[in-house]
PDB file of C-alpha atoms in Angstrom:
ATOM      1  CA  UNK A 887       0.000   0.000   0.000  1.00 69.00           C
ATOM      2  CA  UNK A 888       1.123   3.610  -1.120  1.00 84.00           C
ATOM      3  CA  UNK A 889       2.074   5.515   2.050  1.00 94.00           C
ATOM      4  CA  UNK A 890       1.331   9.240   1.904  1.00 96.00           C
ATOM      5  CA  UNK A 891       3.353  11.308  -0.995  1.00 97.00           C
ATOM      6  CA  UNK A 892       4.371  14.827  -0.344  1.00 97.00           C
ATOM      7  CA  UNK A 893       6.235  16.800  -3.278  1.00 97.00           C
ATOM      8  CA  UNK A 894       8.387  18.685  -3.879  1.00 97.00           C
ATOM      9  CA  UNK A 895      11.047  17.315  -1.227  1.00 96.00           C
ATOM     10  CA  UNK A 896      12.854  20.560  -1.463  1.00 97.00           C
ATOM     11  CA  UNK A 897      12.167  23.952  -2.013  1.00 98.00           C
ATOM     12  CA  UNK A 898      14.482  26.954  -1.785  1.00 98.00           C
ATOM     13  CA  UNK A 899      13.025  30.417  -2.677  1.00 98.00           C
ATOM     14  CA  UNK A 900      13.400  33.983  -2.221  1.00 97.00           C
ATOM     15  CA  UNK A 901      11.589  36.146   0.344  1.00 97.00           C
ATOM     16  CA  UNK A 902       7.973  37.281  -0.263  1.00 97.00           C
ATOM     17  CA  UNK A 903       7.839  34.849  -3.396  1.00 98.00           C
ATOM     18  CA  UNK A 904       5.234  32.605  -3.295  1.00 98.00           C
ATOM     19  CA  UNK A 905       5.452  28.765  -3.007  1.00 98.00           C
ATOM     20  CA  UNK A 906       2.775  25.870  -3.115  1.00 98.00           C
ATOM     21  CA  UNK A 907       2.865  21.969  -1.162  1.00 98.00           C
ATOM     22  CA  UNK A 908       1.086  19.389  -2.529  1.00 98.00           C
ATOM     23  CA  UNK A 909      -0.313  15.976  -0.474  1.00 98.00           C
ATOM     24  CA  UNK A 910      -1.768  12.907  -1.606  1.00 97.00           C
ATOM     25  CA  UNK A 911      -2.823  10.671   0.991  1.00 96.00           C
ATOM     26  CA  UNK A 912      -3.160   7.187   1.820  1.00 96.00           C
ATOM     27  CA  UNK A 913      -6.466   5.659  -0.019  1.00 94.00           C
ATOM     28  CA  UNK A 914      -9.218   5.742   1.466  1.00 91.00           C
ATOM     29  CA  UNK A 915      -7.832   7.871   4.657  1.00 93.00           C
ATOM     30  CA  UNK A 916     -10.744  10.810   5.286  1.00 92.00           C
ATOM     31  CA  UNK A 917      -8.892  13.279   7.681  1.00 93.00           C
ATOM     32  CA  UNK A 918      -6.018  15.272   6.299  1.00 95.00           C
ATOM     33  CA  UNK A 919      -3.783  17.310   8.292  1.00 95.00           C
ATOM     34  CA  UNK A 920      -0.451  19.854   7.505  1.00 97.00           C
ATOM     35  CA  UNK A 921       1.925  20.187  10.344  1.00 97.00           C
ATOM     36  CA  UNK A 922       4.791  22.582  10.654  1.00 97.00           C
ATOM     37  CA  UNK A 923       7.838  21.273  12.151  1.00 97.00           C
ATOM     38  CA  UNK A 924      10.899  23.593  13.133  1.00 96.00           C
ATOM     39  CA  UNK A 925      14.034  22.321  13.607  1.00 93.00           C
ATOM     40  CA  UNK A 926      14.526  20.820  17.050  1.00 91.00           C
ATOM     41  CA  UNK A 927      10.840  20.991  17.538  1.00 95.00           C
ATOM     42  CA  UNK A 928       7.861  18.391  17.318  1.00 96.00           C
ATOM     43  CA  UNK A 929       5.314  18.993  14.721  1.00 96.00           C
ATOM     44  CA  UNK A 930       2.260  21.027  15.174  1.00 96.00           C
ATOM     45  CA  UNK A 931      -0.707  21.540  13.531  1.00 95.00           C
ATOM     46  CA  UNK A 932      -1.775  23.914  11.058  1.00 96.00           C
ATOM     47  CA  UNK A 933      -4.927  22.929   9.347  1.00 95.00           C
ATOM     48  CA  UNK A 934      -7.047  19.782   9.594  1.00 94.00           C
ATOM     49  CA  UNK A 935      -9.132  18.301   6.992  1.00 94.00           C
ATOM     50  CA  UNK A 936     -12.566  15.346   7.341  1.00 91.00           C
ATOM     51  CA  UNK A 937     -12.978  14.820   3.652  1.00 91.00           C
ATOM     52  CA  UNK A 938     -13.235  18.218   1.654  1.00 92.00           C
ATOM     53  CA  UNK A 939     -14.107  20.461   4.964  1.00 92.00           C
ATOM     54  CA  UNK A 940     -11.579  22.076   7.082  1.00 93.00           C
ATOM     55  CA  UNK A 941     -12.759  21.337  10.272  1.00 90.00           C
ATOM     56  CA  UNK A 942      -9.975  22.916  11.857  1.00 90.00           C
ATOM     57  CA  UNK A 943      -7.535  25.767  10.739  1.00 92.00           C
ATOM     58  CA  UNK A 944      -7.226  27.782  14.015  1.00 90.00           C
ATOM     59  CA  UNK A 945      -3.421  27.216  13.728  1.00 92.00           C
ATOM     60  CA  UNK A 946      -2.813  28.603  10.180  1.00 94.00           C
ATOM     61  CA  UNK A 947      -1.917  32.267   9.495  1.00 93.00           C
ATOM     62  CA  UNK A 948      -4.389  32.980   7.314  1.00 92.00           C
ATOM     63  CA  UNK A 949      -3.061  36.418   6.126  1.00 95.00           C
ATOM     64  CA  UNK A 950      -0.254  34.575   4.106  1.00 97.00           C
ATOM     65  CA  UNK A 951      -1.084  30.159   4.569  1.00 97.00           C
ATOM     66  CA  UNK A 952      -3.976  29.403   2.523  1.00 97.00           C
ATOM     67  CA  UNK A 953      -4.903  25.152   1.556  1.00 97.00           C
ATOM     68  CA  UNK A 954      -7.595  23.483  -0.090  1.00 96.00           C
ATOM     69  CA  UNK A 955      -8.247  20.194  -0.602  1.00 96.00           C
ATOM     70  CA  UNK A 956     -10.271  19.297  -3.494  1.00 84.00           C
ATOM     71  CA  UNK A 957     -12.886  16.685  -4.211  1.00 86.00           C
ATOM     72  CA  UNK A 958     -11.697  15.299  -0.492  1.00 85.00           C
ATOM     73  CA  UNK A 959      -8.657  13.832  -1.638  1.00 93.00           C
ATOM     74  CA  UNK A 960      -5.230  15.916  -2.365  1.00 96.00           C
ATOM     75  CA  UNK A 961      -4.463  19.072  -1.130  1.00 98.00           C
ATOM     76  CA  UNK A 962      -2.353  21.916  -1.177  1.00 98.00           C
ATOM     77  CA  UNK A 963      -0.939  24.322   1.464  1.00 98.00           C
ATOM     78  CA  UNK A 964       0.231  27.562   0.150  1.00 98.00           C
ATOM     79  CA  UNK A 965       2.271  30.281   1.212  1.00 98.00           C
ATOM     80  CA  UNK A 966       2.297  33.559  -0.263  1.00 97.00           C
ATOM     81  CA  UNK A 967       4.010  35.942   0.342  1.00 96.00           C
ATOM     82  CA  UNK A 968       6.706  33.841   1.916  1.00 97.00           C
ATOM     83  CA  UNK A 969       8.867  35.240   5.116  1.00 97.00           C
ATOM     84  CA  UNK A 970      11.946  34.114   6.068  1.00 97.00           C
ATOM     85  CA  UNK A 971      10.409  33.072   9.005  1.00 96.00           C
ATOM     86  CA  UNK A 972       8.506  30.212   7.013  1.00 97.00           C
ATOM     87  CA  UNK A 973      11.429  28.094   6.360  1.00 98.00           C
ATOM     88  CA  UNK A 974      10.815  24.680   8.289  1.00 97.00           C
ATOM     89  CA  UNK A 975       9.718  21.496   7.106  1.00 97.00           C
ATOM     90  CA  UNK A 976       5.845  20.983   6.212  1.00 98.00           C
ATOM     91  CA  UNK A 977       4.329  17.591   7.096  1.00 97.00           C
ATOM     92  CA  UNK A 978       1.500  15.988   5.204  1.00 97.00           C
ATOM     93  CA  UNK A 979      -0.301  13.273   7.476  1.00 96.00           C
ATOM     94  CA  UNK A 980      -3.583  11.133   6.777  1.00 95.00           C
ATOM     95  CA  UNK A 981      -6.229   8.690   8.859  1.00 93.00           C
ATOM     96  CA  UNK A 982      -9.353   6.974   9.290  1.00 90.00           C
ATOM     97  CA  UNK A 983     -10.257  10.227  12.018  1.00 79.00           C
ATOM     98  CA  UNK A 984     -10.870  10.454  15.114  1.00 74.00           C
ATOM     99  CA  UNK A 985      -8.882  10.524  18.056  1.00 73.00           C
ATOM    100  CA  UNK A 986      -8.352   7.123  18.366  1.00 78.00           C
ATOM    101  CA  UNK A 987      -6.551   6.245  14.858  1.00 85.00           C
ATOM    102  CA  UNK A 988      -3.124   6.689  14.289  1.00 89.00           C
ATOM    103  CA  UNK A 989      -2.031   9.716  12.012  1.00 93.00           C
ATOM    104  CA  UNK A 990       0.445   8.416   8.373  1.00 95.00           C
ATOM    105  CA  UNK A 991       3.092  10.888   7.801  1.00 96.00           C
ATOM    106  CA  UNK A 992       4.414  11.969   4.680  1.00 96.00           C
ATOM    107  CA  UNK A 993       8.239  12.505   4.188  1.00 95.00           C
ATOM    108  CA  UNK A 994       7.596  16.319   4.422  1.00 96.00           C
ATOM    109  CA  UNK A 995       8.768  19.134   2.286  1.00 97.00           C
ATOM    110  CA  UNK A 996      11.952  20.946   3.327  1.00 97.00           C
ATOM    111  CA  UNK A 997      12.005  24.658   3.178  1.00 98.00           C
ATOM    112  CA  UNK A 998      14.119  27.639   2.843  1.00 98.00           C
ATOM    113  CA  UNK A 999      13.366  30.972   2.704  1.00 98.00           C
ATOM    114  CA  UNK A1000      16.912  33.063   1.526  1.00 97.00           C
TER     115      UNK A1000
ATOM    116  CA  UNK B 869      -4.550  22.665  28.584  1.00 72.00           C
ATOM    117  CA  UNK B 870      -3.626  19.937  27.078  1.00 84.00           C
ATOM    118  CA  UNK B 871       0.327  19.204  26.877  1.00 93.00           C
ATOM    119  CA  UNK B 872       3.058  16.900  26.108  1.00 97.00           C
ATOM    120  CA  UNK B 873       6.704  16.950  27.963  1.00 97.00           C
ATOM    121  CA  UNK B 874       9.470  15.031  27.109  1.00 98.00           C
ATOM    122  CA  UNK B 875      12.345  16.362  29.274  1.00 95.00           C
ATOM    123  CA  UNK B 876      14.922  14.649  27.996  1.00 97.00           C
ATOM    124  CA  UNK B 877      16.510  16.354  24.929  1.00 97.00           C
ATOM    125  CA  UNK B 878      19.153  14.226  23.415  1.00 97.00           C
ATOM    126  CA  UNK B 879      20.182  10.775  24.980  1.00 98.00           C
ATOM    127  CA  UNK B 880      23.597   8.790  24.031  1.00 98.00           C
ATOM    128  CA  UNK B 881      24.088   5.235  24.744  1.00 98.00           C
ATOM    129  CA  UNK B 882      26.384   2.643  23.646  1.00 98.00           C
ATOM    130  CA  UNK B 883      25.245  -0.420  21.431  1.00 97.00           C
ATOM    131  CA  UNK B 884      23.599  -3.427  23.787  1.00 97.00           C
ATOM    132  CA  UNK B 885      22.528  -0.791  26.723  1.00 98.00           C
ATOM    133  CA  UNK B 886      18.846  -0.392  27.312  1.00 98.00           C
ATOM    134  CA  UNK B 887      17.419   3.298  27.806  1.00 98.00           C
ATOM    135  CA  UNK B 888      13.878   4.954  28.516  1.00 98.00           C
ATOM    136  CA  UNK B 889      12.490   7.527  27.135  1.00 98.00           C
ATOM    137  CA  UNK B 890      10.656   9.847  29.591  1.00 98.00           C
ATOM    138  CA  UNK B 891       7.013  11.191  28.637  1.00 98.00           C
ATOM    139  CA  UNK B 892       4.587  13.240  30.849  1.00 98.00           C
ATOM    140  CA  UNK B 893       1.102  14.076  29.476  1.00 97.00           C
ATOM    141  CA  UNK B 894      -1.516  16.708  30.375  1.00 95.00           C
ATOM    142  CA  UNK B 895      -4.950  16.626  29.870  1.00 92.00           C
ATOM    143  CA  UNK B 896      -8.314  17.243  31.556  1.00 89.00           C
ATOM    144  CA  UNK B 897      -9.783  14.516  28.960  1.00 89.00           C
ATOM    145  CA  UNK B 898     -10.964  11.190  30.565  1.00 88.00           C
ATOM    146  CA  UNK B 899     -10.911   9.802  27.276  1.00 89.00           C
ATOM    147  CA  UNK B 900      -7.783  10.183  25.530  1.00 91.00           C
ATOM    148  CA  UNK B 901      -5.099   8.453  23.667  1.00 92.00           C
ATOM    149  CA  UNK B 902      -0.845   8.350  23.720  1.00 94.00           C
ATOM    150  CA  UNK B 903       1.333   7.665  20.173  1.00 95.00           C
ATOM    151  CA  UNK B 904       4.639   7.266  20.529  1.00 97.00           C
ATOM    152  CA  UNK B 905       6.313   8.323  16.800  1.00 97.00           C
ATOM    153  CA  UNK B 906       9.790   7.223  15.392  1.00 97.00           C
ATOM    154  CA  UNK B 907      11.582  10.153  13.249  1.00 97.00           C
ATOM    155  CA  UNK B 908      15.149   8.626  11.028  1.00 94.00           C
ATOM    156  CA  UNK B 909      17.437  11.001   9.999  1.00 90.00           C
ATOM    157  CA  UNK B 910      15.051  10.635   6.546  1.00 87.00           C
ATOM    158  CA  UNK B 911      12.634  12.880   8.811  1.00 88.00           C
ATOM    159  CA  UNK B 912       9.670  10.586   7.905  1.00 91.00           C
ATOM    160  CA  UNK B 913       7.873  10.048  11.366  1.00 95.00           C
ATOM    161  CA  UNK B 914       7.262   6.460  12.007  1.00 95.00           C
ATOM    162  CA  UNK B 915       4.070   5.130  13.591  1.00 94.00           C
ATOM    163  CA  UNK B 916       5.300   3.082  16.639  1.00 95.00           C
ATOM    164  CA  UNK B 917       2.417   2.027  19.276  1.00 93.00           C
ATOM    165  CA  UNK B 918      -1.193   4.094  20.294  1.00 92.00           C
ATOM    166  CA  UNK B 919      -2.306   3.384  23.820  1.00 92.00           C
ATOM    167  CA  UNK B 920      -5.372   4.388  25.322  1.00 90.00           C
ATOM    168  CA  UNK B 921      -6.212   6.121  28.276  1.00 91.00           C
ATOM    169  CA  UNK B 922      -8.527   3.061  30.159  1.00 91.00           C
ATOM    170  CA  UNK B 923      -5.575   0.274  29.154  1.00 88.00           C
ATOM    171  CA  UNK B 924      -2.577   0.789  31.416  1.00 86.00           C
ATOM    172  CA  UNK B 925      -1.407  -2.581  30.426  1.00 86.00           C
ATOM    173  CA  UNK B 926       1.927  -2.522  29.668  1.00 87.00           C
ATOM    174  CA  UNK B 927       2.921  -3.661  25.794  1.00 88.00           C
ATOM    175  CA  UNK B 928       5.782  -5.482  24.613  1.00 90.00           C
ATOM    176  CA  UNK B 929       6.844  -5.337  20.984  1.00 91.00           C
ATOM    177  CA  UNK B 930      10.149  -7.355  21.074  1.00 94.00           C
ATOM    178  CA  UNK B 931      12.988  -4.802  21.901  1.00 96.00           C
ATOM    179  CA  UNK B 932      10.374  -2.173  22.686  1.00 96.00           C
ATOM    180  CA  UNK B 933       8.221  -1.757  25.682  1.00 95.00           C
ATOM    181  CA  UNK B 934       5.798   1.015  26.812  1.00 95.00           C
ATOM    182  CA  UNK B 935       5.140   1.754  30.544  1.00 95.00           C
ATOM    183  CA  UNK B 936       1.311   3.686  30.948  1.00 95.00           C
ATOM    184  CA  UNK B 937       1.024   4.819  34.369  1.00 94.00           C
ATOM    185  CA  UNK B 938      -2.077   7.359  34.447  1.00 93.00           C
ATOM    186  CA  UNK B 939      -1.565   8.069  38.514  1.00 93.00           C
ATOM    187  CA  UNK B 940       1.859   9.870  37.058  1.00 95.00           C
ATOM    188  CA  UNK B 941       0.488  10.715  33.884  1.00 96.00           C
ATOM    189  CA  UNK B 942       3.344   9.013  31.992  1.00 97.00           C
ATOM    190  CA  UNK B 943       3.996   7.037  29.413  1.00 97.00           C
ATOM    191  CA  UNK B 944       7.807   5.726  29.125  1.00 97.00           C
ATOM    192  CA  UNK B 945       9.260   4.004  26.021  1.00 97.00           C
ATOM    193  CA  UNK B 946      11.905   1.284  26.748  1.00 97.00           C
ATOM    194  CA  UNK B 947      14.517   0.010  24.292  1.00 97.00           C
ATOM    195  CA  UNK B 948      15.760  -3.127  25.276  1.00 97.00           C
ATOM    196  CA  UNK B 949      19.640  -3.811  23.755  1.00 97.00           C
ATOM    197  CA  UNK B 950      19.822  -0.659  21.801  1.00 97.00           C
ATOM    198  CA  UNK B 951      21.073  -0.941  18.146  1.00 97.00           C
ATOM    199  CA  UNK B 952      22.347   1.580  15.735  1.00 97.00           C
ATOM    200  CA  UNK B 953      19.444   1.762  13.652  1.00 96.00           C
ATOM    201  CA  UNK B 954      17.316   2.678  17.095  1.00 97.00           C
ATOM    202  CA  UNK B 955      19.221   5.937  16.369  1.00 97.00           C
ATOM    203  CA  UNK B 956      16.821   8.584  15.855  1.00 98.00           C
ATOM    204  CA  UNK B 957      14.530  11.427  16.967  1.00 98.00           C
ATOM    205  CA  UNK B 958      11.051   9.843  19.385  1.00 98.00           C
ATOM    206  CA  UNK B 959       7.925  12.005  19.918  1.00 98.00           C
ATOM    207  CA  UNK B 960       5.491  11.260  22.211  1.00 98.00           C
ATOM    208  CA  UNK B 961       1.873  12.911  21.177  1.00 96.00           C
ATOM    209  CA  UNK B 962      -1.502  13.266  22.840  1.00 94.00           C
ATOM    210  CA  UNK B 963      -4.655  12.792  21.231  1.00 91.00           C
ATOM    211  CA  UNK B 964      -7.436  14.134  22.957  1.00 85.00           C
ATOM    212  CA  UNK B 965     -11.783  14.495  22.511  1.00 76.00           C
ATOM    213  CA  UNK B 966     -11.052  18.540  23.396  1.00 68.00           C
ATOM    214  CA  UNK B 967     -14.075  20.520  22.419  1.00 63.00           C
ATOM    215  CA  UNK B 968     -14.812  21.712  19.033  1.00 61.00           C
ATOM    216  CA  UNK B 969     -12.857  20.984  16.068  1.00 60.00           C
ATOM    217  CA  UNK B 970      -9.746  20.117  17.788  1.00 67.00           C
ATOM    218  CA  UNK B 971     -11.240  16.801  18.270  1.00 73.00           C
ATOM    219  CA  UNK B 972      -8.249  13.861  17.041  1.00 77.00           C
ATOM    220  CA  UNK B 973      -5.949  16.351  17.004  1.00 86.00           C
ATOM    221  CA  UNK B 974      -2.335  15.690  17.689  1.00 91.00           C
ATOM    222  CA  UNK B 975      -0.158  17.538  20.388  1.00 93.00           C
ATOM    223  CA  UNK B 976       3.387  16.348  19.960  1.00 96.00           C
ATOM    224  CA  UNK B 977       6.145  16.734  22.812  1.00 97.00           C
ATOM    225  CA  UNK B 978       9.358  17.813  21.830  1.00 97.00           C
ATOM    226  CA  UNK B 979      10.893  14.891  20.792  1.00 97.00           C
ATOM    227  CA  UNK B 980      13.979  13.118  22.111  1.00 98.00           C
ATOM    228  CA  UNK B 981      17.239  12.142  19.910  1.00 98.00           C
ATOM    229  CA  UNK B 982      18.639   8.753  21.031  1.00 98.00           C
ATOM    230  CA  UNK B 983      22.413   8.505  19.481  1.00 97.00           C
ATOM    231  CA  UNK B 984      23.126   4.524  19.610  1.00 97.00           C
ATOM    232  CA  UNK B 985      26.958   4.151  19.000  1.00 97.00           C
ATOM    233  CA  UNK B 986      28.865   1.272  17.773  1.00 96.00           C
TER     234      UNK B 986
END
């Protein structure tokens, strides 16, 4: 079975360019969630997704983060304009939901804001 | 509030030794659930064991065991003869009802980096 698939891996960029994630998560996995992780740091949560309906999104900075995830399957967290500030790595994770099912975690995308 | 401690921040033992890795968990939940999460140098995180909060039986999992003690709201992670490839970064993470939308949610500890050397 397919674990979850982040891309791109890496992604170095300037300051206040803009830069997209994308996700696709394990099959048949309902709940979607993007973590940032700083270095040294355990991941936390940013947005949360049951199917196509953010059901929580407290956590992102919604002046410059901004995700969708269409038709309930892959999504996309975007940043724009990026600060220097942003550079971390962003973790895709998917489950079955709830609080009692264990989360899948992507390999993450690295980045760096110059 | 809910919360997640791991006080120890980097651990170094030598091949063969066993260690434990310290967790201490805060919630006002009666219902909750504990993950204990494996992260290589890759940086993918690695599902290890989910406990939840009315099973304080201790689990075995050949060289891994996990200690659930609500009274000291912990939950320890043994490595039994420690290897080199046990070398990595181990969060501990808190899943709770909460209110709202947070429901499921993870809280994540800081993590603790086991070195294993040869």
């Amino acid at each position: 079975e397919a674990g979850v698939v982040q891309s791109p891996r890496y992604k170095i960029i300037e300051k206040k360019q803009p830069v997209a994630f994308w996700c696709n998560p394990i099959s048949g996995h309902n709940t979607l969630y993007w973590y940032l992780q700083n270095l040294g740091q355990g991941p936390e949560l940013l947005i949360r997704y049951e199917n196509e309906e953010a059901v929580d999104d407290s956590q992102l900075p919604k002046d410059r983060f901004s995700a969708e995830r269409l038709k309930g399957v892959d999504s996309t967290l975007k940043i724009q304009p990026a600060e220097l500030g942003d550079s971390a790595v962003y973790l895709c994770a998917s489950s079955f939901g709830g609080i009692s099912y264990e989360q899948y975690f992507g390999p993450g995308t690295r980045l760096t804001v110059t | 509030a809910q919360k997640v401690t791991q006080a120890q921040t980097e651990i170094s033992v030598v091949e063969k030794e066993d260690v434990t890795l310290d967790c201490v968990y805060e919630t006002r939940d009666t219902t909750y659930y504990l993950f204990w999460y494996k992260q290589p140098p890759s940086g993918e995180l690695v599902f290890l064991i989910r406990r939840n909060s009315f099973d304080e039986q201790n689990e075995i999992s050949g060289r891994y065991s996990w200690n659930f003690q609500k009274s000291t709201s912990s939950f320890n992670f043994t490595i039994t003869a420690s290897q080199v490839v046990d070398s990595a970064v181990y969060f501990c993470a808190l899943s709770e009802y909460g209110y709202g939308g947070s429901q499921g949610n993870l809280i994540f500890g800081k993590g603790t980096k086991l070195s294993v050397k040869p």
